[in-house]
Amino acid sequence: MVAPHDLLELTCGAPGHGGFVIARHEGRAVFVRGALPGETVRARVTEVKKSYARASAVEVLEASPHRVPEACAAAAAGAGCCDLTFADPAYQRELKASVLREQLQRIGGFAPDAFGAGRDPAVVPVSDGPVAGWRHRARLVADGAGRLGQHVHRGDAVVVAPCAQLPAALTELAADLRAEPGTEVALVLDDAGAAHAAVPARRGRPAQVLAGDALAEYRVGARSWRIPVGGFWQAHRDAAARYAQSVAAYTGRYGGEPGRAWDLYGGAGVLAGALVDEGFAVDVVETSGGAIAAGKQTLAGEPVTFHRGDVASRLGGLPSPSVVVLDPPRTGAGAAVMAAIAATAPRAIVHVGCDPAAFARDVGAACENGYRLAALDACDAFPGTHHLEAFAVLVPGREDRRGR
């Protein structure tokens, strides 16, 4: 029997979705954090379930050639921030591509040989920027002494140590600040070069600015947005521009003559701006009033209409689209929303997903509703972690997910 705190010697296999590799012990799957495929490690069991256990590597007995010295001090101290900074960046991307491919097969219903040219789920750098210090917005939490840090992996304790994701300006700002224990603090290094920190607004309480201003400036192309410091924006400083470029390229190739487009889960309208630049009039659906207000200010005078509300409940009242772009939260859009989108018969559906499992489920649902996968792309928008951003273009037609 395996019990918490047991030490096991394990030979590690394939990567799994969630920042671990899969080993086996006495017939039970063990999800090992801090190890790479092919390594032999000594790992301490942290959790035991009926069909699997979780463990963390405490000693590497036989190392992968792709292992490098741990680059994140916070992760080395147990924080849940970075889970792949002990692997070289190119190999990190290989692992992510493997996970995306496995999720598309197991959850999306695609066969191993169903991917060809334009559909191979490779993961490429989001930009030519560095793989450390890429995060220009983050949320930290105050420990018992008021110092800002990050929660330990799968726990409430707080680690106060520099994270490899943060640029020096935010690391220094965090070190200078103090907050009431347990308080979450948002930090931003905006595109104007200004650093800000605030306790986000919550339950009717206004935001409390600790440094800088209440609003941060973000830029994509010639447009700029003013977003509350605690408001949503892409974490990687280059991600919003990269996503906008991808959406523009996909709609230009697959969208046909410009007409009406939907930008679902559209936030402040970054992707809507890319669609406008391609000649489309755009309906944005978003739940956040703050994001809509910022988007209306930036996109004033452009053919963009914002609709506040849940996507599932708002689709029925929108003009029929020729192109649909959706960037749902980590939980995905879901089968009902994907079916509703397909029922409007757009020429192209562009899905942007940050969770491989939910992304695969949504793509599979589109294929069940008369669409086929025309293009697949993914980028490493979260270096040093197991996370990625995936893009799928779906067009009308029968998808043979059994392979070619």
Coordinates of C-alpha atoms in Angstrom, one line a residue:
M1 CA 0.0 0.0 0.0
V2 CA 1.1 3.5 -0.7
A3 CA 0.6 6.2 1.9
P4 CA 1.3 10.0 2.1
H5 CA 5.0 10.7 3.0
D6 CA 6.2 7.4 1.6
L7 CA 9.4 7.6 -0.4
L8 CA 9.3 5.8 -3.7
E9 CA 11.9 5.1 -6.3
L10 CA 10.2 5.7 -9.7
T11 CA 11.1 5.6 -13.4
C12 CA 9.1 8.4 -15.1
G13 CA 7.2 8.1 -18.3
A14 CA 5.1 10.5 -20.4
P15 CA 4.1 14.0 -19.3
G16 CA 0.5 14.5 -18.1
H17 CA -1.8 17.5 -18.2
G18 CA -1.0 19.5 -15.1
G19 CA 2.7 19.8 -14.8
F20 CA 3.7 16.2 -13.9
V21 CA 5.0 13.1 -15.5
I22 CA 3.4 9.7 -15.1
A23 CA 5.1 6.8 -13.3
R24 CA 3.8 3.5 -11.9
H25 CA 4.2 1.8 -8.6
E26 CA 2.7 -1.6 -7.8
G27 CA 0.2 -1.1 -10.7
R28 CA -0.9 2.4 -9.5
A29 CA -0.3 5.5 -11.6
V30 CA 1.8 8.1 -9.7
F31 CA 1.8 11.7 -10.9
V32 CA 5.2 13.0 -10.2
R33 CA 6.0 16.7 -10.0
G34 CA 9.5 18.0 -10.5
A35 CA 10.6 15.2 -12.8
L36 CA 11.1 14.7 -16.5
P37 CA 10.3 11.7 -18.8
G38 CA 12.9 9.0 -18.7
E39 CA 14.3 10.1 -15.3
T40 CA 14.6 7.8 -12.3
V41 CA 13.8 9.8 -9.1
R42 CA 13.1 9.3 -5.5
A43 CA 9.8 11.0 -4.8
R44 CA 7.7 11.6 -1.7
V45 CA 4.0 10.8 -1.9
T46 CA 1.9 13.8 -1.2
E47 CA -1.6 12.5 -1.9
V48 CA -3.3 9.1 -2.4
K49 CA -6.5 8.5 -4.3
K50 CA -8.3 5.3 -5.3
S51 CA -6.7 4.9 -8.7
Y52 CA -3.6 7.2 -8.5
A53 CA -1.2 9.0 -6.2
R54 CA 0.6 12.3 -6.4
A55 CA 4.3 12.7 -5.5
S56 CA 7.1 15.2 -5.6
A57 CA 10.6 14.4 -6.7
V58 CA 13.1 14.9 -3.9
E59 CA 16.2 13.4 -5.5
V60 CA 17.1 12.8 -9.1
L61 CA 18.9 9.4 -9.4
E62 CA 19.2 9.3 -13.2
A63 CA 18.7 12.8 -14.9
S64 CA 17.3 13.6 -18.3
P65 CA 19.8 15.3 -20.7
H66 CA 17.2 18.0 -20.9
R67 CA 17.4 18.9 -17.2
V68 CA 19.0 22.2 -16.3
P69 CA 19.6 24.0 -12.9
E70 CA 16.3 25.2 -11.4
A71 CA 15.8 28.8 -12.6
C72 CA 13.1 29.8 -10.2
A73 CA 13.9 30.4 -6.5
A74 CA 10.3 30.5 -5.5
A75 CA 9.5 27.2 -7.2
A76 CA 12.6 25.7 -5.6
A77 CA 11.2 26.7 -2.2
G78 CA 7.9 25.0 -3.0
A79 CA 5.8 27.7 -4.6
G80 CA 3.3 26.7 -7.2
C81 CA 4.4 29.3 -9.8
C82 CA 6.9 27.5 -12.1
D83 CA 6.8 23.8 -12.7
L84 CA 9.2 23.4 -15.6
T85 CA 12.1 25.8 -15.1
F86 CA 14.4 22.8 -14.5
A87 CA 14.0 21.8 -18.2
D88 CA 15.6 23.5 -21.1
P89 CA 13.1 25.8 -22.9
A90 CA 13.0 23.9 -26.2
Y91 CA 12.2 20.6 -24.3
Q92 CA 9.5 22.4 -22.3
R93 CA 7.8 23.1 -25.6
E94 CA 8.1 19.5 -26.7
L95 CA 6.4 18.4 -23.5
K96 CA 3.6 20.8 -24.0
A97 CA 3.0 19.7 -27.6
S98 CA 2.9 16.1 -26.4
V99 CA 0.3 16.9 -23.8
L100 CA -1.8 18.9 -26.3
R101 CA -1.6 16.0 -28.8
E102 CA -2.7 13.5 -26.1
Q103 CA -5.6 15.7 -25.0
L104 CA -6.8 16.1 -28.6
Q105 CA -6.7 12.3 -29.0
R106 CA -8.2 11.3 -25.7
I107 CA -10.8 14.0 -25.2
G108 CA -11.2 15.5 -28.7
G109 CA -11.6 12.1 -30.3
F110 CA -8.7 12.5 -32.8
A111 CA -6.7 9.4 -33.8
P112 CA -2.8 9.6 -33.5
D113 CA -2.5 9.8 -37.3
A114 CA -5.2 12.5 -37.7
F115 CA -2.7 15.4 -37.7
G116 CA -1.0 16.5 -40.9
A117 CA 0.4 19.6 -42.5
G118 CA -1.1 22.7 -40.8
R119 CA -2.6 20.5 -38.0
D120 CA 0.5 19.3 -36.1
P121 CA 0.2 20.6 -32.6
A122 CA 3.7 22.1 -32.2
V123 CA 4.3 24.7 -29.5
V124 CA 6.4 27.7 -30.6
P125 CA 7.7 30.7 -28.6
V126 CA 5.1 33.4 -28.3
S127 CA 7.8 35.9 -29.3
D128 CA 11.6 36.2 -29.5
G129 CA 11.6 37.7 -26.0
P130 CA 13.4 36.1 -23.0
V131 CA 11.9 33.0 -21.3
A132 CA 12.4 34.7 -17.9
G133 CA 10.9 37.9 -16.7
W134 CA 8.1 37.7 -19.3
R135 CA 5.1 38.2 -16.9
H136 CA 4.0 41.9 -16.8
R137 CA 1.1 41.3 -14.5
A138 CA 0.8 39.0 -11.5
R139 CA -1.1 38.4 -8.2
L140 CA 0.8 37.8 -5.0
V141 CA -0.5 37.2 -1.5
A142 CA 0.7 38.6 1.8
D143 CA 2.2 36.1 4.3
G144 CA 1.8 36.4 8.1
A145 CA 4.3 39.2 8.2
G146 CA 2.7 41.1 5.4
R147 CA 5.4 40.3 2.8
L148 CA 4.3 39.4 -0.7
G149 CA 4.9 36.0 -2.1
Q150 CA 3.1 33.0 -3.7
H151 CA 1.2 30.1 -2.4
V152 CA 2.9 26.7 -2.1
H153 CA 1.8 24.1 -4.6
R154 CA -1.6 22.9 -3.7
G155 CA -1.5 24.6 -0.3
D156 CA -2.1 27.9 1.6
A157 CA 1.3 28.6 3.0
V158 CA 3.2 31.5 1.3
V159 CA 6.7 31.4 -0.1
V160 CA 8.5 34.7 -0.2
A161 CA 11.2 34.4 -2.9
P162 CA 11.8 35.7 -6.4
C163 CA 9.8 34.1 -9.2
A164 CA 11.5 33.6 -12.6
Q165 CA 8.4 34.8 -14.3
L166 CA 8.5 38.3 -12.9
P167 CA 10.7 41.2 -14.3
A168 CA 13.1 42.9 -11.9
A169 CA 10.8 45.9 -11.6
L170 CA 7.9 43.8 -10.2
T171 CA 10.2 41.7 -8.0
E172 CA 11.6 44.9 -6.5
L173 CA 8.2 46.5 -6.1
A174 CA 6.9 43.4 -4.3
A175 CA 9.8 43.4 -1.9
D176 CA 9.1 47.0 -0.9
L177 CA 5.4 46.5 -0.2
R178 CA 3.6 45.2 2.8
A179 CA -0.1 44.2 3.1
E180 CA -2.5 42.8 5.6
P181 CA -1.8 39.0 6.0
G182 CA -3.8 37.0 3.5
T183 CA -4.5 39.9 1.2
E184 CA -4.1 39.4 -2.5
V185 CA -2.2 42.2 -4.3
A186 CA -2.1 42.7 -8.1
L187 CA 1.1 44.0 -9.7
V188 CA 1.5 45.4 -13.2
L189 CA 4.5 46.6 -15.2
D190 CA 2.5 48.3 -18.0
D191 CA 3.4 49.1 -21.6
A192 CA 4.3 52.6 -20.7
G193 CA 7.0 51.3 -18.4
A194 CA 5.1 52.2 -15.2
A195 CA 4.9 49.8 -12.2
H196 CA 1.6 49.6 -10.3
A197 CA 0.3 47.6 -7.3
A198 CA -3.3 47.5 -5.9
V199 CA -5.5 45.4 -3.8
P200 CA -8.3 44.7 -6.3
A201 CA -11.9 45.8 -5.8
R202 CA -14.1 43.2 -4.2
R203 CA -17.7 43.0 -3.0
G204 CA -18.4 46.7 -3.5
R205 CA -15.1 47.8 -1.9
P206 CA -13.0 50.0 -4.2
A207 CA -9.5 49.0 -5.2
Q208 CA -6.8 50.2 -2.8
V209 CA -3.8 51.5 -4.8
L210 CA -0.5 50.7 -3.1
A211 CA 1.9 52.0 -5.8
G212 CA 1.6 53.8 -9.1
D213 CA -1.9 54.4 -10.5
A214 CA -5.3 52.6 -10.4
L215 CA -5.2 52.1 -14.2
A216 CA -2.5 50.4 -16.3
E217 CA -1.8 51.1 -19.9
Y218 CA -1.6 48.2 -22.4
R219 CA -0.9 48.5 -26.1
V220 CA -1.5 46.4 -29.1
G221 CA -0.5 47.9 -32.4
A222 CA -1.7 51.5 -32.6
R223 CA -4.4 51.0 -29.9
S224 CA -4.0 51.4 -26.2
W225 CA -6.3 50.3 -23.3
R226 CA -6.5 51.7 -19.8
I227 CA -7.4 48.7 -17.5
P228 CA -7.7 48.6 -13.7
V229 CA -4.5 47.2 -12.2
G230 CA -6.5 44.2 -10.9
G231 CA -8.4 43.7 -14.2
F232 CA -7.7 41.0 -16.8
W233 CA -5.1 41.2 -19.4
Q234 CA -2.8 38.5 -20.9
A235 CA 0.0 37.6 -18.5
H236 CA 2.8 37.5 -21.1
R237 CA 3.8 41.0 -22.2
D238 CA 3.8 39.8 -25.9
A239 CA 0.7 37.6 -25.8
A240 CA -2.1 40.0 -26.6
A241 CA -0.3 41.2 -29.8
R242 CA 0.6 37.6 -30.8
Y243 CA -3.0 36.5 -30.4
A244 CA -4.3 39.5 -32.3
Q245 CA -1.9 38.7 -35.2
S246 CA -2.9 35.1 -35.2
V247 CA -6.6 35.9 -35.3
A248 CA -6.1 38.4 -38.1
A249 CA -4.1 35.9 -40.1
Y250 CA -6.7 33.1 -39.6
T251 CA -9.7 35.3 -40.5
G252 CA -7.8 36.7 -43.5
R253 CA -7.2 33.1 -44.8
Y254 CA -10.4 31.4 -43.8
G255 CA -13.0 34.0 -43.2
G256 CA -13.8 35.0 -46.8
E257 CA -15.2 38.4 -47.6
P258 CA -15.5 40.5 -44.5
G259 CA -18.9 40.7 -42.9
R260 CA -20.1 40.3 -39.3
A261 CA -17.9 38.7 -36.7
W262 CA -18.5 37.6 -33.1
D263 CA -15.8 38.0 -30.5
L264 CA -17.0 35.8 -27.6
Y265 CA -15.5 36.1 -24.1
G266 CA -14.0 39.2 -25.7
G267 CA -12.7 41.2 -22.7
A268 CA -11.8 44.7 -23.6
G269 CA -11.8 44.0 -27.4
V270 CA -8.2 43.2 -28.3
L271 CA -9.3 40.5 -30.8
A272 CA -12.2 42.6 -31.9
G273 CA -9.7 45.3 -32.9
A274 CA -7.9 42.7 -35.0
L275 CA -11.1 41.7 -36.7
V276 CA -12.0 45.4 -37.4
D277 CA -8.6 45.7 -39.1
E278 CA -9.6 42.8 -41.3
G279 CA -12.7 44.7 -42.4
F280 CA -15.3 43.1 -40.1
A281 CA -18.0 44.7 -38.0
V282 CA -17.8 43.0 -34.6
D283 CA -20.2 42.0 -31.8
V284 CA -18.3 41.5 -28.5
V285 CA -19.9 39.4 -25.7
E286 CA -18.3 39.9 -22.3
T287 CA -19.4 39.6 -18.6
S288 CA -17.1 42.2 -17.1
G289 CA -18.5 45.8 -17.0
G290 CA -15.0 47.2 -16.4
A291 CA -13.6 45.4 -19.5
I292 CA -16.5 46.6 -21.6
A293 CA -16.0 50.2 -20.4
A294 CA -12.3 50.1 -21.3
G295 CA -13.1 48.5 -24.7
K296 CA -15.7 51.1 -25.5
Q297 CA -13.2 53.9 -24.8
T298 CA -10.5 52.4 -26.9
L299 CA -12.7 51.3 -29.8
A300 CA -15.0 54.4 -29.9
G301 CA -16.0 55.2 -33.4
E302 CA -15.1 51.8 -34.8
P303 CA -17.7 49.2 -35.9
V304 CA -17.7 47.3 -32.6
T305 CA -20.8 46.6 -30.4
F306 CA -20.4 45.4 -26.9
H307 CA -23.0 43.1 -25.3
R308 CA -22.7 42.4 -21.6
G309 CA -23.7 39.0 -20.3
D310 CA -23.0 35.3 -20.4
V311 CA -22.1 34.0 -23.8
A312 CA -24.6 31.1 -23.7
S313 CA -27.5 33.5 -23.0
R314 CA -26.6 36.2 -25.4
L315 CA -25.9 34.3 -28.7
G316 CA -29.6 34.2 -29.7
G317 CA -29.9 37.9 -29.9
L318 CA -26.8 38.6 -32.1
P319 CA -26.8 39.2 -35.8
S320 CA -25.6 36.1 -37.7
P321 CA -21.8 36.0 -38.1
S322 CA -19.6 35.0 -41.0
V323 CA -16.7 34.5 -38.5
V324 CA -16.7 33.6 -34.8
V325 CA -13.7 34.1 -32.6
L326 CA -13.9 32.8 -29.0
D327 CA -11.3 32.9 -26.2
P328 CA -13.1 31.2 -23.3
P329 CA -11.9 30.9 -19.7
R330 CA -9.9 27.9 -18.6
T331 CA -13.1 25.8 -18.3
G332 CA -13.8 26.2 -22.0
A333 CA -16.9 27.1 -23.9
G334 CA -18.7 23.8 -23.5
A335 CA -20.6 21.6 -25.8
A336 CA -23.8 23.7 -25.8
V337 CA -22.1 26.9 -26.8
M338 CA -20.1 25.1 -29.5
A339 CA -23.3 23.6 -30.9
A340 CA -25.0 27.0 -30.8
I341 CA -22.1 28.6 -32.7
A342 CA -22.1 25.9 -35.3
A343 CA -25.8 26.3 -35.8
T344 CA -25.2 29.9 -37.1
A345 CA -23.1 28.4 -39.9
P346 CA -20.1 30.8 -39.9
R347 CA -17.5 30.3 -42.5
A348 CA -14.8 30.0 -39.9
I349 CA -14.6 29.5 -36.1
V350 CA -11.3 30.5 -34.5
H351 CA -10.9 29.0 -31.0
V352 CA -8.3 30.4 -28.6
G353 CA -7.8 28.1 -25.6
C354 CA -5.5 28.2 -22.5
D355 CA -6.4 24.7 -21.2
P356 CA -5.6 21.7 -23.4
A357 CA -8.4 19.5 -22.0
A358 CA -11.1 22.2 -22.4
F359 CA -9.7 23.2 -25.8
A360 CA -9.8 19.6 -27.0
R361 CA -13.3 19.1 -25.7
D362 CA -14.5 22.3 -27.5
V363 CA -12.8 21.4 -30.8
G364 CA -14.3 17.9 -30.6
A365 CA -17.8 19.4 -30.0
A366 CA -17.4 21.5 -33.1
C367 CA -16.5 18.5 -35.1
E368 CA -19.6 16.8 -33.8
N369 CA -21.6 19.7 -35.2
G370 CA -20.6 19.8 -38.8
Y371 CA -17.1 21.4 -38.7
R372 CA -13.6 20.1 -39.4
L373 CA -10.2 21.2 -38.2
A374 CA -8.5 23.3 -40.8
A375 CA -5.5 24.6 -38.8
L376 CA -3.9 24.1 -35.4
D377 CA -1.3 26.2 -33.7
A378 CA 0.0 26.6 -30.2
C379 CA 2.4 29.0 -28.5
D380 CA 4.4 29.1 -25.3
A381 CA 2.7 32.0 -23.7
F382 CA 3.7 30.8 -20.2
P383 CA 7.5 29.8 -20.3
G384 CA 8.7 27.8 -17.3
T385 CA 5.2 26.4 -16.6
H386 CA 3.1 23.5 -18.1
H387 CA 0.6 26.0 -19.5
L388 CA 0.2 26.9 -23.2
E389 CA -2.1 28.8 -25.6
A390 CA -3.7 26.8 -28.4
F391 CA -5.5 28.0 -31.6
A392 CA -7.8 26.0 -33.8
V393 CA -9.5 27.1 -37.0
L394 CA -12.7 25.1 -37.8
V395 CA -14.5 25.3 -41.1
P396 CA -17.7 23.6 -42.4
G397 CA -17.2 20.0 -43.4
R398 CA -17.0 16.5 -42.1
E399 CA -14.0 15.7 -39.9
D400 CA -12.6 12.2 -40.0
R401 CA -10.9 12.1 -36.6
R402 CA -9.8 8.5 -37.3
G403 CA -7.0 9.7 -39.4
R404 CA -6.1 10.0 -43.0

